[in-house]
PDB file of C-alpha atoms in Angstrom:
ATOM      1  CA  MET A   1      39.686 125.812 140.989  1.00  0.00           C
ATOM      2  CA  ILE A   2      41.596 127.277 143.931  1.00  0.00           C
ATOM      3  CA  ARG A   3      40.364 124.524 146.265  1.00  0.00           C
ATOM      4  CA  LYS A   4      41.398 121.867 143.686  1.00  0.00           C
ATOM      5  CA  ALA A   5      44.905 123.341 143.427  1.00  0.00           C
ATOM      6  CA  LEU A   6      45.102 123.511 147.228  1.00  0.00           C
ATOM      7  CA  LEU A   7      44.151 119.846 147.565  1.00  0.00           C
ATOM      8  CA  LEU A   8      46.712 118.869 144.924  1.00  0.00           C
ATOM      9  CA  ALA A   9      49.434 120.885 146.651  1.00  0.00           C
ATOM     10  CA  ILE A  10      48.624 119.462 150.089  1.00  0.00           C
ATOM     11  CA  GLY A  11      48.579 116.005 148.525  1.00  0.00           C
ATOM     12  CA  ALA A  12      52.051 116.689 147.130  1.00  0.00           C
ATOM     13  CA  VAL A  13      53.249 117.606 150.632  1.00  0.00           C
ATOM     14  CA  ALA A  14      51.748 114.413 152.047  1.00  0.00           C
ATOM     15  CA  LEU A  15      53.487 112.344 149.364  1.00  0.00           C
ATOM     16  CA  GLY A  16      56.868 113.816 150.159  1.00  0.00           C
ATOM     17  CA  GLY A  17      57.021 116.971 148.127  1.00  0.00           C
ATOM     18  CA  VAL A  18      56.475 116.022 144.486  1.00  0.00           C
ATOM     19  CA  GLY A  19      58.290 118.608 142.377  1.00  0.00           C
ATOM     20  CA  CYS A  20      60.631 119.656 145.179  1.00  0.00           C
ATOM     21  CA  SER A  21      64.364 119.100 145.361  1.00  0.00           C
ATOM     22  CA  SER A  22      65.743 116.760 147.981  1.00  0.00           C
ATOM     23  CA  ALA A  23      67.365 119.663 149.818  1.00  0.00           C
ATOM     24  CA  GLU A  24      63.970 121.324 150.147  1.00  0.00           C
ATOM     25  CA  GLN A  25      62.339 118.090 151.324  1.00  0.00           C
ATOM     26  CA  SER A  26      64.721 117.773 154.260  1.00  0.00           C
ATOM     27  CA  GLN A  27      63.510 120.956 155.910  1.00  0.00           C
ATOM     28  CA  GLY A  28      61.680 120.192 159.118  1.00  0.00           C
ATOM     29  CA  PRO A  29      58.996 122.087 160.983  1.00  0.00           C
ATOM     30  CA  SER A  30      59.636 125.391 162.712  1.00  0.00           C
ATOM     31  CA  THR A  31      61.400 125.575 166.052  1.00  0.00           C
ATOM     32  CA  PRO A  32      59.033 124.985 169.011  1.00  0.00           C
ATOM     33  CA  VAL A  33      57.462 128.038 170.649  1.00  0.00           C
ATOM     34  CA  THR A  34      59.460 129.503 173.524  1.00  0.00           C
ATOM     35  CA  GLN A  35      58.698 132.170 176.132  1.00  0.00           C
ATOM     36  CA  GLU A  36      60.238 134.819 173.856  1.00  0.00           C
ATOM     37  CA  ASP A  37      57.448 134.086 171.363  1.00  0.00           C
ATOM     38  CA  VAL A  38      54.853 135.560 173.710  1.00  0.00           C
ATOM     39  CA  GLY A  39      55.680 139.156 172.732  1.00  0.00           C
ATOM     40  CA  ASN A  40      57.505 141.149 170.112  1.00  0.00           C
ATOM     41  CA  ALA A  41      60.938 140.743 171.761  1.00  0.00           C
ATOM     42  CA  GLY A  42      63.731 140.430 169.243  1.00  0.00           C
ATOM     43  CA  LEU A  43      61.577 141.103 166.185  1.00  0.00           C
ATOM     44  CA  PRO A  44      62.416 143.753 163.611  1.00  0.00           C
ATOM     45  CA  PRO A  45      60.138 146.753 164.338  1.00  0.00           C
ATOM     46  CA  PRO A  46      58.101 146.368 161.105  1.00  0.00           C
ATOM     47  CA  LEU A  47      56.939 142.902 162.270  1.00  0.00           C
ATOM     48  CA  GLU A  48      55.789 144.021 165.728  1.00  0.00           C
ATOM     49  CA  VAL A  49      52.066 143.728 166.438  1.00  0.00           C
ATOM     50  CA  PRO A  50      50.542 147.007 167.656  1.00  0.00           C
ATOM     51  CA  ALA A  51      49.771 147.445 171.360  1.00  0.00           C
ATOM     52  CA  GLY A  52      46.278 146.380 172.365  1.00  0.00           C
ATOM     53  CA  ASN A  53      46.547 142.882 170.854  1.00  0.00           C
ATOM     54  CA  THR A  54      47.113 139.585 172.653  1.00  0.00           C
ATOM     55  CA  LEU A  55      48.777 136.452 171.276  1.00  0.00           C
ATOM     56  CA  THR A  56      46.096 133.767 170.961  1.00  0.00           C
ATOM     57  CA  SER A  57      48.021 130.964 169.219  1.00  0.00           C
ATOM     58  CA  SER A  58      51.385 130.017 167.732  1.00  0.00           C
ATOM     59  CA  LEU A  59      51.199 127.317 165.084  1.00  0.00           C
ATOM     60  CA  ASP A  60      53.836 125.578 163.020  1.00  0.00           C
ATOM     61  CA  GLY A  61      53.139 125.708 159.300  1.00  0.00           C
ATOM     62  CA  SER A  62      54.666 123.453 156.678  1.00  0.00           C
ATOM     63  CA  GLY A  63      53.775 122.922 153.081  1.00  0.00           C
ATOM     64  CA  VAL A  64      54.585 124.425 149.714  1.00  0.00           C
ATOM     65  CA  GLN A  65      54.662 127.707 147.877  1.00  0.00           C
ATOM     66  CA  VAL A  66      53.244 126.991 144.421  1.00  0.00           C
ATOM     67  CA  TYR A  67      54.794 129.015 141.595  1.00  0.00           C
ATOM     68  CA  GLN A  68      53.531 129.400 138.037  1.00  0.00           C
ATOM     69  CA  CYS A  69      55.529 130.488 135.016  1.00  0.00           C
ATOM     70  CA  ALA A  70      54.257 133.633 133.282  1.00  0.00           C
ATOM     71  CA  LYS A  71      56.210 135.422 130.546  1.00  0.00           C
ATOM     72  CA  GLY A  72      59.267 133.282 131.271  1.00  0.00           C
ATOM     73  CA  GLU A  73      59.407 134.128 134.997  1.00  0.00           C
ATOM     74  CA  TRP A  74      58.244 132.311 138.128  1.00  0.00           C
ATOM     75  CA  THR A  75      55.481 134.098 140.067  1.00  0.00           C
ATOM     76  CA  LEU A  76      53.743 133.002 143.257  1.00  0.00           C
ATOM     77  CA  LEU A  77      50.412 131.318 142.547  1.00  0.00           C
ATOM     78  CA  GLN A  78      49.506 130.269 146.099  1.00  0.00           C
ATOM     79  CA  PRO A  79      50.667 128.752 149.371  1.00  0.00           C
ATOM     80  CA  ALA A  80      49.353 125.388 150.524  1.00  0.00           C
ATOM     81  CA  ALA A  81      50.239 124.412 154.077  1.00  0.00           C
ATOM     82  CA  THR A  82      49.092 122.497 157.109  1.00  0.00           C
ATOM     83  CA  LEU A  83      49.136 124.214 160.508  1.00  0.00           C
ATOM     84  CA  THR A  84      49.989 122.112 163.539  1.00  0.00           C
ATOM     85  CA  GLU A  85      49.987 122.576 167.290  1.00  0.00           C
ATOM     86  CA  GLY A  86      52.111 120.122 169.233  1.00  0.00           C
ATOM     87  CA  GLY A  87      52.388 117.993 166.086  1.00  0.00           C
ATOM     88  CA  LYS A  88      48.596 117.741 165.676  1.00  0.00           C
ATOM     89  CA  PRO A  89      47.031 119.247 162.506  1.00  0.00           C
ATOM     90  CA  VAL A  90      44.654 122.091 163.422  1.00  0.00           C
ATOM     91  CA  GLY A  91      44.383 124.183 160.269  1.00  0.00           C
ATOM     92  CA  LEU A  92      45.093 124.863 156.605  1.00  0.00           C
ATOM     93  CA  HIS A  93      46.645 127.863 154.869  1.00  0.00           C
ATOM     94  CA  PHE A  94      45.994 128.735 151.224  1.00  0.00           C
ATOM     95  CA  LYS A  95      45.566 131.477 148.631  1.00  0.00           C
ATOM     96  CA  GLY A  96      44.125 134.727 149.889  1.00  0.00           C
ATOM     97  CA  PRO A  97      46.034 134.436 152.154  1.00  0.00           C
ATOM     98  CA  VAL A  98      43.499 132.602 154.305  1.00  0.00           C
ATOM     99  CA  TRP A  99      43.858 130.322 157.340  1.00  0.00           C
ATOM    100  CA  VAL A 100      41.046 127.872 158.201  1.00  0.00           C
ATOM    101  CA  SER A 101      40.693 125.839 161.383  1.00  0.00           C
ATOM    102  CA  THR A 102      40.102 122.149 160.711  1.00  0.00           C
ATOM    103  CA  VAL A 103      38.887 121.879 164.308  1.00  0.00           C
ATOM    104  CA  ASP A 104      36.044 124.446 164.296  1.00  0.00           C
ATOM    105  CA  GLY A 105      35.796 125.786 160.712  1.00  0.00           C
ATOM    106  CA  SER A 106      36.594 129.398 161.631  1.00  0.00           C
ATOM    107  CA  GLU A 107      38.798 131.360 159.261  1.00  0.00           C
ATOM    108  CA  VAL A 108      40.763 134.558 158.888  1.00  0.00           C
ATOM    109  CA  GLY A 109      41.939 136.334 155.760  1.00  0.00           C
ATOM    110  CA  ALA A 110      44.627 139.006 155.923  1.00  0.00           C
ATOM    111  CA  VAL A 111      46.693 141.461 153.901  1.00  0.00           C
ATOM    112  CA  PRO A 112      50.423 142.128 154.366  1.00  0.00           C
ATOM    113  CA  VAL A 113      51.327 145.385 156.114  1.00  0.00           C
ATOM    114  CA  ALA A 114      55.063 144.752 156.599  1.00  0.00           C
ATOM    115  CA  THR A 115      57.706 142.514 155.015  1.00  0.00           C
ATOM    116  CA  VAL A 116      61.206 141.578 156.158  1.00  0.00           C
ATOM    117  CA  ASN A 117      63.289 139.674 153.597  1.00  0.00           C
ATOM    118  CA  ARG A 118      65.313 136.592 154.566  1.00  0.00           C
ATOM    119  CA  ASN A 119      68.234 135.069 152.688  1.00  0.00           C
ATOM    120  CA  GLY A 120      67.252 131.759 151.089  1.00  0.00           C
ATOM    121  CA  ALA A 121      63.674 131.867 152.378  1.00  0.00           C
ATOM    122  CA  ILE A 122      60.372 133.567 151.746  1.00  0.00           C
ATOM    123  CA  PRO A 123      59.992 136.860 153.650  1.00  0.00           C
ATOM    124  CA  GLU A 124      58.709 137.173 157.189  1.00  0.00           C
ATOM    125  CA  LEU A 125      55.423 139.083 157.296  1.00  0.00           C
ATOM    126  CA  LEU A 126      53.053 141.053 159.482  1.00  0.00           C
ATOM    127  CA  LEU A 127      49.502 140.781 158.144  1.00  0.00           C
ATOM    128  CA  LYS A 128      46.353 142.596 159.242  1.00  0.00           C
ATOM    129  CA  ALA A 129      43.079 140.663 159.254  1.00  0.00           C
ATOM    130  CA  ASN A 130      40.520 141.847 156.705  1.00  0.00           C
ATOM    131  CA  GLN A 131      37.930 139.079 157.111  1.00  0.00           C
ATOM    132  CA  ASN A 132      36.880 136.683 159.858  1.00  0.00           C
ATOM    133  CA  GLN A 133      34.253 133.953 159.572  1.00  0.00           C
ATOM    134  CA  GLY A 134      32.713 131.434 161.931  1.00  0.00           C
ATOM    135  CA  GLN A 135      33.218 130.971 165.629  1.00  0.00           C
ATOM    136  CA  GLY A 136      36.448 129.559 166.996  1.00  0.00           C
ATOM    137  CA  MET A 137      40.208 129.916 166.984  1.00  0.00           C
ATOM    138  CA  PHE A 138      40.423 132.342 164.015  1.00  0.00           C
ATOM    139  CA  SER A 139      37.130 134.238 164.405  1.00  0.00           C
ATOM    140  CA  LYS A 140      38.601 137.191 166.329  1.00  0.00           C
ATOM    141  CA  VAL A 141      42.131 137.327 164.890  1.00  0.00           C
ATOM    142  CA  THR A 142      43.328 140.880 164.184  1.00  0.00           C
ATOM    143  CA  TYR A 143      46.951 140.237 163.119  1.00  0.00           C
ATOM    144  CA  VAL A 144      48.995 137.314 161.789  1.00  0.00           C
ATOM    145  CA  GLN A 145      52.795 137.063 161.874  1.00  0.00           C
ATOM    146  CA  ARG A 146      54.732 134.712 159.584  1.00  0.00           C
ATOM    147  CA  LEU A 147      58.091 134.198 161.277  1.00  0.00           C
ATOM    148  CA  ARG A 148      61.108 131.857 161.161  1.00  0.00           C
ATOM    149  CA  THR A 149      60.598 131.103 157.487  1.00  0.00           C
ATOM    150  CA  THR A 150      62.679 128.447 155.756  1.00  0.00           C
ATOM    151  CA  GLY A 151      62.601 127.597 152.052  1.00  0.00           C
ATOM    152  CA  GLY A 152      59.717 128.415 149.761  1.00  0.00           C
ATOM    153  CA  VAL A 153      61.621 130.646 147.343  1.00  0.00           C
ATOM    154  CA  ALA A 154      60.790 130.692 143.644  1.00  0.00           C
ATOM    155  CA  PRO A 155      62.627 128.197 141.443  1.00  0.00           C
ATOM    156  CA  ALA A 156      65.790 129.529 139.808  1.00  0.00           C
ATOM    157  CA  GLY A 157      66.174 130.054 136.097  1.00  0.00           C
ATOM    158  CA  SER A 158      63.840 130.427 133.181  1.00  0.00           C
ATOM    159  CA  CYS A 159      60.634 128.475 132.709  1.00  0.00           C
ATOM    160  CA  THR A 160      57.966 127.532 130.197  1.00  0.00           C
ATOM    161  CA  ASP A 161      54.786 129.629 130.371  1.00  0.00           C
ATOM    162  CA  GLY A 162      51.990 127.824 132.203  1.00  0.00           C
ATOM    163  CA  SER A 163      54.231 125.361 134.044  1.00  0.00           C
ATOM    164  CA  GLN A 164      53.967 125.093 137.830  1.00  0.00           C
ATOM    165  CA  GLN A 165      56.352 124.053 140.559  1.00  0.00           C
ATOM    166  CA  ALA A 166      55.972 123.698 144.314  1.00  0.00           C
ATOM    167  CA  THR A 167      58.803 124.470 146.736  1.00  0.00           C
ATOM    168  CA  ARG A 168      58.665 123.302 150.338  1.00  0.00           C
ATOM    169  CA  TYR A 169      58.653 125.817 153.158  1.00  0.00           C
ATOM    170  CA  SER A 170      57.993 126.078 156.869  1.00  0.00           C
ATOM    171  CA  ALA A 171      57.181 128.982 159.154  1.00  0.00           C
ATOM    172  CA  LEU A 172      55.879 129.880 162.572  1.00  0.00           C
ATOM    173  CA  TYR A 173      52.457 131.536 162.352  1.00  0.00           C
ATOM    174  CA  ARG A 174      51.372 133.667 165.318  1.00  0.00           C
ATOM    175  CA  PHE A 175      47.749 134.785 165.584  1.00  0.00           C
ATOM    176  CA  TRP A 176      46.745 137.856 167.616  1.00  0.00           C
ATOM    177  CA  SER A 177      43.370 139.196 168.756  1.00  0.00           C
ATOM    178  CA  ALA A 178      42.306 142.537 170.268  1.00  0.00           C
ATOM    179  CA  ALA A 179      42.949 142.546 174.020  1.00  0.00           C
ATOM    180  CA  PRO A 180      39.759 142.194 176.085  1.00  0.00           C
TER     181      PRO A 180
END
């Protein structure tokens, strides 16, 4: 069921954001990685990765945050996003949260350890890996940062129980592994 919802959500992104407002559709991908992205410079302290970890990849993520109505309020059901490097798709992000490489099949699951709220966007996060599978780009990831978030907030207003809505978002995802 989760995989089916993920495929539907990614399909919605590919078709131009079915269920999203035009303002949300106009959001582009994250800003390209710069030298300042190599470390924790300029980040709020809660989002800093502990010493002893090395940045292994910075990927742009864009997709949707899927919300479901329960008891008249919107709650997050799952994210559904494509990860790109230099404009080339290299991974998927979905409920768990989990990130899977479409290049080598490796994956990492993680749990949030710190949150920094942003106005008009989903929070920035520091997540600690709690599962790794396969061999490849995500197999040794220890921490994930979700930075530079735009969009993705829950729809405003009341809703009908059981209804779903996807809102477009983008973020920079940074993956870290234990230093050799």
